[in-house]
XYZ file of C-alpha atoms in Angstrom:
642
model
C 281.922 -68.584 23.654
C 279.773 -65.485 23.396
C 279.191 -62.156 21.721
C 282.438 -60.206 21.551
C 282.438 -57.143 23.831
C 282.465 -53.953 21.776
C 283.578 -50.379 22.437
C 282.323 -47.263 20.696
C 284.826 -44.741 19.378
C 284.402 -41.133 18.263
C 287.191 -39.468 16.366
C 287.634 -35.792 15.506
C 290.436 -35.161 13.033
C 291.441 -32.650 10.396
C 290.094 -33.408 6.915
C 293.649 -33.378 5.617
C 294.257 -36.591 7.585
C 291.020 -38.305 6.468
C 292.483 -40.420 3.662
C 295.338 -41.733 5.813
C 293.072 -42.466 8.790
C 290.438 -44.265 6.741
C 293.134 -46.357 5.018
C 294.643 -47.300 8.380
C 291.248 -48.242 9.842
C 290.564 -50.424 6.806
C 293.950 -52.079 7.236
C 293.162 -52.920 10.879
C 290.107 -54.970 9.759
C 288.291 -54.731 13.098
C 286.408 -51.411 12.923
C 282.730 -50.981 12.068
C 281.541 -47.479 11.167
C 278.403 -45.987 12.673
C 276.195 -44.010 10.284
C 276.278 -40.459 11.653
C 273.719 -39.365 9.074
C 270.955 -41.229 10.881
C 269.082 -39.376 13.578
C 270.674 -39.646 16.983
C 269.960 -38.215 20.412
C 272.652 -35.639 19.804
C 272.318 -33.310 16.848
C 275.632 -32.964 15.062
C 275.920 -29.619 13.329
C 277.870 -30.770 10.323
C 277.133 -31.883 6.802
C 277.299 -35.444 5.534
C 280.587 -36.533 3.998
C 280.534 -37.873 0.498
C 282.923 -39.221 -2.122
C 280.394 -40.226 -4.769
C 282.511 -39.202 -7.747
C 285.390 -41.406 -6.623
C 283.017 -44.304 -5.851
C 281.440 -43.954 -9.307
C 284.873 -43.874 -10.944
C 285.972 -47.032 -9.094
C 282.663 -48.789 -9.929
C 283.185 -48.120 -13.633
C 286.753 -49.387 -13.410
C 285.614 -52.507 -11.533
C 283.034 -53.249 -14.232
C 285.745 -53.103 -16.871
C 288.075 -55.313 -14.836
C 285.317 -57.918 -14.367
C 284.598 -57.790 -18.101
C 288.279 -58.383 -18.915
C 288.462 -61.282 -16.441
C 285.333 -62.845 -17.955
C 286.750 -62.564 -21.468
C 290.104 -64.122 -20.582
C 288.548 -66.824 -18.362
C 286.881 -68.328 -21.441
C 290.351 -69.392 -22.624
C 291.638 -70.543 -19.238
C 290.700 -74.190 -19.687
C 288.941 -76.498 -17.256
C 291.350 -75.835 -14.378
C 290.575 -72.370 -13.098
C 293.316 -70.380 -11.432
C 292.495 -69.131 -7.919
C 295.505 -67.086 -6.810
C 296.546 -67.368 -3.164
C 298.046 -64.003 -2.243
C 298.720 -61.785 0.728
C 297.473 -58.199 0.912
C 300.910 -56.831 0.059
C 301.371 -59.231 -2.857
C 298.008 -58.174 -4.282
C 298.948 -54.508 -4.097
C 302.342 -55.127 -5.730
C 300.791 -57.174 -8.555
C 298.012 -54.621 -9.078
C 300.568 -51.833 -9.287
C 302.481 -53.698 -11.997
C 299.668 -53.730 -14.554
C 298.818 -50.937 -16.995
C 295.092 -51.610 -16.964
C 294.087 -49.080 -19.616
C 296.518 -50.659 -22.081
C 295.361 -54.206 -21.218
C 291.716 -53.164 -21.515
C 292.273 -51.660 -24.972
C 294.072 -54.803 -26.136
C 291.372 -57.146 -24.867
C 288.612 -54.903 -26.218
C 290.325 -54.884 -29.614
C 290.478 -58.701 -29.625
C 286.863 -58.883 -28.485
C 285.730 -56.539 -31.273
C 287.664 -58.600 -33.805
C 286.092 -61.815 -32.458
C 282.582 -60.380 -32.604
C 283.143 -59.167 -36.166
C 284.358 -62.625 -37.243
C 281.413 -64.316 -35.527
C 279.023 -61.918 -37.250
C 280.571 -62.698 -40.619
C 280.309 -66.444 -39.913
C 276.638 -65.951 -39.080
C 276.120 -64.087 -42.342
C 277.848 -66.895 -44.279
C 275.616 -69.461 -42.563
C 272.537 -67.422 -43.425
C 273.558 -67.141 -47.075
C 274.337 -70.868 -47.231
C 270.917 -71.693 -45.771
C 269.283 -69.454 -48.357
C 271.195 -71.125 -51.218
C 270.973 -74.749 -50.105
C 267.482 -75.477 -51.531
C 268.659 -74.207 -54.948
C 271.849 -76.267 -55.063
C 270.576 -78.433 -58.002
C 269.760 -75.378 -60.114
C 272.127 -75.283 -63.103
C 271.544 -71.666 -64.025
C 273.721 -68.727 -63.081
C 271.777 -66.623 -60.602
C 272.719 -63.454 -62.458
C 270.578 -64.758 -65.331
C 267.475 -64.998 -63.139
C 265.166 -62.133 -64.078
C 263.897 -60.569 -67.289
C 265.556 -60.347 -70.683
C 264.249 -59.484 -74.110
C 262.554 -62.858 -74.595
C 261.805 -64.449 -71.239
C 261.286 -63.898 -67.539
C 262.873 -66.365 -65.085
C 261.609 -66.390 -61.477
C 262.556 -68.376 -58.362
C 259.970 -68.973 -55.685
C 258.375 -71.274 -53.146
C 254.995 -72.972 -52.816
C 253.729 -74.454 -49.589
C 252.775 -78.129 -49.827
C 249.152 -77.240 -48.996
C 248.876 -75.251 -52.263
C 251.076 -77.458 -54.444
C 248.268 -79.479 -56.042
C 246.422 -76.350 -57.081
C 249.692 -74.851 -58.332
C 250.447 -77.889 -60.496
C 246.924 -77.903 -61.871
C 247.293 -74.229 -62.835
C 250.580 -74.957 -64.660
C 248.985 -77.813 -66.613
C 245.864 -75.831 -67.560
C 247.600 -72.839 -69.167
C 250.622 -72.164 -71.320
C 251.626 -68.824 -69.818
C 254.112 -70.299 -67.353
C 256.535 -73.200 -67.303
C 257.525 -74.486 -63.779
C 260.389 -76.802 -62.816
C 260.608 -78.291 -59.301
C 264.159 -77.746 -58.002
C 263.843 -79.227 -54.475
C 261.541 -79.852 -51.546
C 262.193 -79.360 -47.835
C 260.017 -79.266 -44.717
C 256.739 -78.909 -46.615
C 258.064 -76.177 -48.901
C 258.617 -76.731 -52.640
C 261.154 -74.651 -54.551
C 260.342 -73.839 -58.186
C 261.965 -72.199 -61.173
C 259.248 -70.563 -63.264
C 259.689 -69.218 -66.816
C 257.333 -67.145 -68.946
C 257.599 -64.996 -72.066
C 258.609 -61.413 -71.408
C 255.476 -60.097 -73.096
C 253.301 -62.113 -70.660
C 255.269 -61.078 -67.566
C 252.543 -59.143 -65.732
C 249.856 -61.720 -66.375
C 252.180 -64.605 -65.393
C 253.262 -62.960 -62.138
C 249.645 -62.338 -61.117
C 248.650 -65.911 -61.973
C 251.549 -67.351 -59.913
C 250.767 -65.112 -56.941
C 247.115 -66.189 -56.854
C 248.206 -69.835 -56.739
C 250.496 -69.585 -53.730
C 253.795 -68.762 -55.440
C 256.112 -66.573 -53.298
C 258.903 -65.067 -55.334
C 262.463 -65.336 -53.931
C 265.330 -63.049 -54.868
C 268.911 -64.154 -54.274
C 271.760 -61.632 -54.295
C 274.272 -63.942 -56.003
C 275.801 -64.193 -59.513
C 277.045 -67.715 -60.162
C 275.285 -71.056 -60.033
C 274.142 -72.003 -56.482
C 276.590 -74.928 -56.242
C 279.512 -72.644 -57.108
C 278.323 -69.974 -54.698
C 277.987 -72.574 -51.906
C 281.508 -73.738 -52.541
C 282.766 -70.155 -52.259
C 280.841 -69.694 -49.024
C 282.321 -72.902 -47.597
C 285.808 -71.645 -48.413
C 284.983 -68.290 -46.789
C 283.745 -70.036 -43.662
C 286.938 -72.060 -43.421
C 288.984 -68.848 -43.558
C 286.754 -67.199 -40.961
C 287.120 -70.160 -38.607
C 290.873 -70.005 -39.044
C 290.734 -66.303 -38.166
C 288.621 -67.153 -35.117
C 291.227 -69.716 -34.025
C 293.981 -67.117 -34.392
C 291.874 -64.727 -32.346
C 291.513 -67.365 -29.621
C 295.296 -67.861 -29.606
C 295.723 -64.116 -29.197
C 293.320 -64.162 -26.273
C 295.173 -67.117 -24.718
C 298.400 -65.181 -25.140
C 296.999 -62.572 -22.756
C 296.255 -65.076 -19.985
C 299.373 -63.772 -18.236
C 297.241 -60.788 -17.265
C 294.529 -62.882 -15.606
C 296.113 -63.174 -12.161
C 297.093 -59.498 -12.297
C 293.542 -58.512 -13.184
C 292.165 -60.593 -10.330
C 294.557 -58.961 -7.887
C 293.683 -55.539 -9.304
C 289.984 -56.246 -8.826
C 290.440 -57.071 -5.136
C 292.516 -53.923 -4.546
C 289.992 -51.730 -6.353
C 287.062 -53.390 -4.543
C 288.705 -52.554 -1.204
C 289.168 -48.989 -2.398
C 285.475 -48.799 -3.249
C 284.511 -50.031 0.216
C 286.849 -47.464 1.774
C 285.453 -44.537 -0.191
C 281.853 -45.731 0.195
C 282.275 -45.826 3.976
C 283.010 -42.090 3.985
C 279.285 -41.517 3.488
C 278.830 -42.587 7.137
C 280.876 -39.604 8.356
C 280.094 -35.975 9.184
C 282.316 -33.033 8.386
C 282.748 -29.286 8.579
C 284.997 -27.186 6.387
C 288.104 -28.457 8.172
C 287.085 -31.150 10.665
C 286.109 -34.788 10.051
C 283.932 -36.669 12.557
C 284.157 -40.483 12.459
C 282.324 -42.836 14.794
C 282.102 -46.581 15.035
C 282.689 -49.745 17.035
C 285.712 -51.919 17.718
C 286.251 -55.034 19.885
C 287.060 -53.944 23.416
C 290.214 -56.062 23.361
C 291.538 -53.920 20.485
C 291.164 -50.528 22.186
C 294.876 -49.955 22.911
C 295.968 -51.123 19.458
C 293.337 -48.946 17.757
C 294.297 -45.855 19.758
C 297.988 -46.323 19.004
C 297.365 -46.815 15.256
C 295.180 -43.701 14.959
C 297.592 -41.494 16.876
C 300.526 -42.684 14.773
C 298.602 -42.178 11.531
C 297.137 -38.715 12.182
C 299.670 -36.147 11.010
C 297.889 -33.389 12.907
C 296.200 -33.363 16.286
C 293.134 -35.600 16.652
C 290.707 -36.227 19.471
C 289.793 -39.896 20.031
C 287.391 -41.091 22.712
C 286.637 -44.783 23.329
C 284.084 -46.140 25.786
C 282.287 -49.480 26.296
C 279.267 -49.822 24.035
C 275.868 -49.439 25.669
C 274.432 -52.902 26.260
C 270.998 -51.754 24.989
C 272.329 -49.916 21.922
C 270.681 -51.597 18.922
C 273.345 -50.224 16.574
C 276.195 -52.203 18.121
C 277.486 -54.663 15.473
C 277.688 -58.316 16.443
C 280.757 -60.524 16.306
C 280.398 -64.138 17.460
C 283.322 -65.963 19.028
C 283.016 -69.708 19.636
C 285.145 -72.832 19.706
C 285.735 -74.891 16.583
C 282.738 -77.188 17.125
C 280.196 -74.468 17.904
C 281.460 -72.064 15.218
C 280.483 -74.608 12.536
C 276.841 -74.000 13.526
C 277.018 -70.189 13.525
C 275.527 -70.114 10.022
C 272.242 -71.374 11.508
C 272.121 -68.429 13.896
C 273.035 -65.967 11.130
C 270.435 -67.467 8.791
C 267.740 -66.819 11.422
C 269.040 -63.516 12.801
C 272.070 -62.367 14.735
C 271.483 -61.721 18.438
C 271.170 -58.192 19.745
C 274.026 -56.902 21.850
C 272.029 -57.388 25.083
C 271.160 -61.002 24.234
C 273.122 -64.231 24.459
C 274.658 -65.939 21.472
C 272.315 -68.936 21.046
C 274.819 -70.936 18.980
C 276.466 -72.795 21.920
C 273.012 -73.852 23.104
C 271.659 -74.918 19.694
C 274.796 -76.701 18.397
C 274.677 -79.949 20.442
C 270.927 -80.359 19.927
C 271.116 -79.717 16.185
C 274.033 -82.161 15.915
C 272.091 -84.839 17.805
C 268.785 -84.264 15.968
C 270.406 -84.334 12.523
C 272.043 -87.668 13.335
C 268.771 -89.168 14.555
C 266.914 -88.119 11.396
C 269.447 -89.705 8.996
C 270.662 -92.552 11.237
C 272.711 -94.930 9.092
C 276.355 -95.966 9.472
C 276.962 -96.075 5.711
C 275.203 -92.784 5.038
C 277.184 -91.129 7.816
C 280.449 -92.459 6.383
C 279.570 -91.138 2.910
C 278.677 -87.720 4.334
C 281.846 -87.626 6.418
C 284.187 -88.556 3.557
C 282.341 -86.400 1.010
C 282.386 -83.236 3.131
C 285.973 -83.899 4.234
C 287.008 -84.153 0.583
C 285.126 -80.924 -0.190
C 286.835 -79.100 2.678
C 290.351 -80.317 1.860
C 290.147 -80.259 -1.922
C 288.206 -77.100 -2.739
C 289.062 -75.044 0.364
C 285.642 -73.337 0.124
C 284.892 -69.734 1.018
C 282.268 -68.632 3.577
C 279.439 -69.485 4.006
C 280.006 -72.741 2.105
C 282.916 -73.686 4.364
C 280.840 -73.542 7.572
C 278.064 -75.586 5.949
C 280.543 -78.310 4.940
C 282.116 -78.306 8.417
C 278.678 -78.529 10.039
C 277.572 -81.481 7.866
C 280.962 -83.104 8.461
C 280.415 -82.923 12.226
C 276.785 -84.014 11.940
C 277.877 -87.081 9.951
C 279.463 -88.392 13.164
C 276.048 -88.169 14.838
C 274.582 -89.989 11.823
C 277.054 -92.838 12.362
C 276.272 -92.867 16.092
C 272.543 -93.199 15.477
C 273.250 -95.713 12.719
C 274.894 -97.851 15.404
C 271.862 -97.307 17.665
C 269.592 -98.533 14.847
C 272.047 -101.195 13.643
C 271.711 -99.968 10.051
C 274.356 -100.017 7.304
C 272.995 -98.765 3.963
C 269.596 -100.070 5.030
C 270.903 -103.522 5.955
C 270.197 -104.549 9.539
C 273.426 -105.682 11.185
C 273.103 -109.049 12.900
C 275.164 -111.388 15.040
C 274.113 -115.023 15.480
C 270.879 -114.197 13.696
C 269.989 -111.395 16.107
C 270.046 -107.658 15.259
C 272.969 -105.698 16.708
C 271.100 -102.586 17.742
C 269.905 -100.657 20.771
C 266.637 -99.823 18.996
C 264.867 -102.299 16.733
C 263.382 -100.153 13.961
C 260.927 -102.929 13.089
C 259.384 -103.155 16.575
C 260.387 -100.344 18.933
C 258.137 -97.630 17.483
C 256.656 -96.539 20.803
C 260.040 -96.587 22.500
C 261.534 -94.383 19.768
C 258.552 -92.051 19.989
C 259.099 -91.790 23.741
C 262.805 -91.054 23.233
C 261.918 -88.352 20.678
C 259.445 -86.686 23.027
C 261.956 -86.909 25.903
C 264.609 -85.234 23.757
C 262.070 -82.557 22.898
C 261.369 -82.022 26.589
C 265.075 -81.503 27.295
C 265.312 -79.173 24.283
C 262.388 -76.998 25.390
C 263.470 -76.874 29.020
C 266.952 -75.844 27.877
C 265.415 -72.940 25.982
C 263.462 -71.917 29.065
C 266.640 -72.258 31.111
C 268.460 -69.831 28.810
C 265.576 -67.366 29.186
C 265.742 -67.656 32.987
C 269.498 -67.087 32.918
C 269.091 -63.932 30.814
C 266.468 -62.531 33.202
C 268.617 -63.279 36.263
C 271.654 -61.761 34.512
C 269.660 -58.597 33.904
C 268.693 -58.376 37.583
C 265.175 -59.779 37.220
C 265.084 -62.971 39.338
C 261.379 -62.539 40.144
C 260.545 -62.360 36.430
C 262.657 -65.476 35.920
C 260.528 -67.361 38.460
C 257.168 -66.023 37.244
C 257.836 -66.241 33.469
C 259.934 -69.405 33.409
C 259.789 -71.233 36.730
C 255.981 -71.424 36.843
C 255.874 -72.831 33.318
C 258.511 -75.445 34.156
C 256.579 -76.521 37.275
C 253.277 -76.609 35.362
C 254.762 -78.750 32.596
C 256.494 -81.061 35.074
C 253.195 -81.511 36.883
C 251.306 -82.193 33.670
C 253.918 -84.663 32.404
C 253.988 -86.347 35.829
C 250.213 -86.814 35.789
C 250.241 -88.272 32.284
C 253.234 -90.513 33.016
C 251.836 -91.519 36.404
C 248.662 -92.849 34.831
C 250.729 -94.889 32.396
C 253.059 -96.539 34.922
C 250.925 -96.366 38.119
C 253.126 -94.154 40.320
C 250.776 -94.265 43.306
C 248.274 -91.788 44.785
C 250.841 -89.767 46.784
C 253.022 -89.000 43.777
C 249.960 -88.249 41.657
C 248.733 -85.781 44.289
C 252.115 -84.011 44.312
C 252.073 -83.627 40.536
C 248.455 -82.445 40.560
C 249.095 -79.795 43.244
C 252.271 -78.668 41.454
C 250.438 -78.300 38.143
C 247.385 -76.509 39.568
C 249.440 -74.137 41.747
C 251.687 -73.253 38.808
C 248.725 -72.654 36.499
C 247.114 -70.392 39.075
C 250.408 -68.504 39.280
C 250.491 -68.121 35.482
C 246.854 -66.955 35.532
C 247.532 -64.349 38.216
C 250.982 -63.116 37.189
C 251.095 -63.850 33.458
C 249.943 -60.334 32.548
C 251.158 -58.434 35.623
C 252.379 -55.520 33.500
C 248.804 -54.638 32.459
C 247.182 -51.670 34.214
C 243.607 -52.821 34.872
C 242.435 -55.910 36.755
C 240.324 -57.035 33.816
C 243.273 -56.778 31.439
C 245.425 -58.764 33.849
C 242.830 -61.527 34.130
C 242.276 -61.638 30.369
C 246.026 -61.609 29.739
C 246.545 -64.326 32.350
C 243.952 -66.553 30.673
C 245.636 -65.975 27.320
C 249.055 -66.818 28.795
C 247.660 -69.995 30.353
C 246.152 -70.946 27.001
C 249.765 -71.066 25.776
C 250.039 -74.535 27.319
C 248.395 -75.867 24.150
C 251.412 -74.525 22.264
C 253.713 -76.592 24.461
C 251.655 -79.697 23.698
C 252.045 -78.964 19.983
C 255.773 -78.485 20.501
C 256.115 -81.905 22.154
C 254.235 -83.575 19.296
C 256.504 -81.777 16.801
C 259.504 -83.747 18.080
C 257.953 -86.983 16.813
C 259.596 -86.091 13.493
C 262.891 -87.234 15.013
C 261.590 -90.785 14.954
C 259.492 -90.476 11.791
C 262.219 -89.165 9.493
C 264.802 -91.620 10.774
C 262.497 -94.567 10.157
C 261.378 -93.202 6.773
C 264.979 -93.078 5.547
C 265.599 -96.590 6.882
C 262.533 -98.013 5.107
C 263.478 -96.347 1.804
C 266.982 -97.824 2.092
C 265.459 -101.248 2.805
C 263.187 -100.916 -0.261
C 266.155 -99.981 -2.472
C 268.083 -103.046 -1.289
C 265.061 -105.272 -1.901
C 264.582 -104.009 -5.474
C 268.296 -104.406 -6.209
C 268.185 -107.962 -4.860
C 265.220 -108.876 -7.050
C 266.956 -107.755 -10.268
C 270.499 -108.658 -9.250
C 270.762 -112.103 -10.786
C 272.729 -112.860 -13.949
C 272.511 -110.027 -16.507
C 270.688 -107.867 -13.948
C 273.811 -107.502 -11.807
C 274.832 -104.253 -13.493
C 271.292 -102.897 -13.133
C 271.369 -103.896 -9.469
C 274.592 -101.955 -8.871
C 273.166 -98.915 -10.671
C 270.008 -99.083 -8.532
C 272.024 -99.282 -5.328
C 274.335 -96.399 -6.211
C 271.707 -94.059 -7.671
C 268.891 -94.609 -5.204
C 271.050 -94.814 -2.089
C 272.687 -91.602 -3.286
C 269.268 -90.016 -3.691
C 268.197 -91.270 -0.262
C 271.351 -89.817 1.318
C 270.562 -86.464 -0.288
C 266.890 -86.592 0.694
C 267.587 -87.722 4.265
C 270.329 -85.119 4.720
C 268.091 -82.378 3.342
C 265.294 -83.458 5.681
C 267.692 -83.565 8.624
C 269.014 -80.105 7.774
C 265.596 -78.501 7.328
C 263.697 -80.187 10.169
C 266.496 -79.784 12.709
C 266.543 -76.090 11.804
C 262.764 -75.983 12.164
C 262.912 -77.469 15.677
C 265.615 -74.924 16.510
C 263.912 -71.853 15.086
C 260.330 -72.542 16.166
C 260.401 -74.685 19.302
C 263.779 -73.675 20.785
C 264.286 -70.027 19.784
C 260.621 -69.341 20.447
C 261.255 -69.748 24.183
C 263.941 -67.098 24.618
C 265.456 -65.651 21.447
C 264.499 -62.444 19.669
C 267.428 -61.581 17.399
C 267.673 -58.557 15.142
C 271.369 -57.779 15.621
C 273.523 -55.958 13.056
C 276.292 -57.862 11.294
C 279.804 -56.504 11.816
C 281.377 -54.957 8.698
C 285.149 -54.661 8.805
C 285.494 -52.261 5.843
C 287.076 -54.961 3.699
C 285.657 -56.273 0.474
C 284.980 -60.006 0.446
C 287.556 -61.557 -1.939
C 285.919 -62.655 -5.193
C 288.796 -63.949 -7.304
C 291.642 -64.345 -4.808
C 292.147 -66.473 -1.721
C 293.987 -64.571 0.983
C 296.976 -66.108 2.702
């Protein structure tokens, strides 16, 4: 349960063997390339390798494949197909598809669909324009000027309608007929003599009349009927287009397999930019797990058609470029996402996951603390894991919550709580902790758990210093703080439970001696005496941070009780409305608000347990900043690998 030991390899090979070697390394799935184009201690007199044209070509092809998949997926139905294939099956399926032909066919259907949709939009627009004039019994081709009269269609806003009507009544230049009214707009047919056209138009304009011109011939009702018939035909064409799309669903799995193969090719050709080369020689460097050295060497030697020079040596423990691979048991690995979310450890550090996992598990359970809630979380996450078979990082999150739900049930038993109902036997609560009375006891338990948590972090720091051959630093930087805190806690506890003068004296001497040690040796790496004293005082001032850390663990009690009280309130409200017709409302209240409380309590447990881990625990020993291992394989997007 640690960081996997890594070895660094350097490979000199002829450029003619580059493609085969890179393909073989990608197939192995356990090599991480070092970027030789970054500055190193050794200057490599060679130019950077590049394959940008090929990468650009693959990127364009991938974009088209994704577009085709998106188009076909719209006709897949509610049950999406996630192919489960092996690497070889994917390659065979990808090789069986003529992508250019499929792309042209899908693009042709897409163009046809877009054209039909555009025509439908145009029909809708025309229908909307004609609808207000539906009652007009005049052919629209007759609207306009003839030898005797001028007919005009137009609109008047309701705000100007009174003035418009008054104008019509006061003069005999124009006759107006109201055709319809909609949304504060009135639609008029206006008629005037042809000889008065100019004067009539000007009079209408001044009174809020906006002329409308319609590019139709027949009466509006007849034109609307024709448009309706056209829309029916267009919708039928759209249905036929959809059937044609659905008929191409046979290509969907092939396209998904092709995408994964092409994505791996892109990763392979992109990785070449990490290499150096001369006119004939290729230099490749990277890292592999130490346990894979023999297998890696054999694969490279078998693959290289010409002579190659391969050197492998253990990675330098202080090399910041060494990629990190974590290896833990099934329980601990579920919590690796927490470490990765904060930062991977450096190669010379310890993997903090085994140390954080049991505490996080315990803290999460204490913050949610309900038998029913734990059961819901357990069954819900188990269903999610079994049914959806999620991909990383969702799978580790579900596994972590699934494990934490057991701690929730455990603490639910401690609190005697089942969906907020206190479990009782013979009228007495069945619980180790009475949430209605034992506030101080729970606070004490929370602080005690915090003490163990912090001391564990300090213990890990001491171990790392001793491992690195610095036992004196372990005593001065960790041991003195442990003794000082033990002395301080002993003095505070002694006053509360009257431990006697002898014990109090021991704690006092232990605390003072340790603080003096921190004051003297806390800044021992400084050059001047003044800097050492000032640094020592600053280090000693850090004890206030420890006090704040202890107080921070009170959230273990506070969040657990808060969730319990909310659950109790939900049950009380449901009980008050749960008589007669209110029974259904009572059930709805219980389901909805308990569900919300489960979500809220779980979110609080997730966030605050992480906070205690990242701030209080990691702050004592962990730095992080490691590089994630990249195995030269694209993460599957559409396919689940066997």
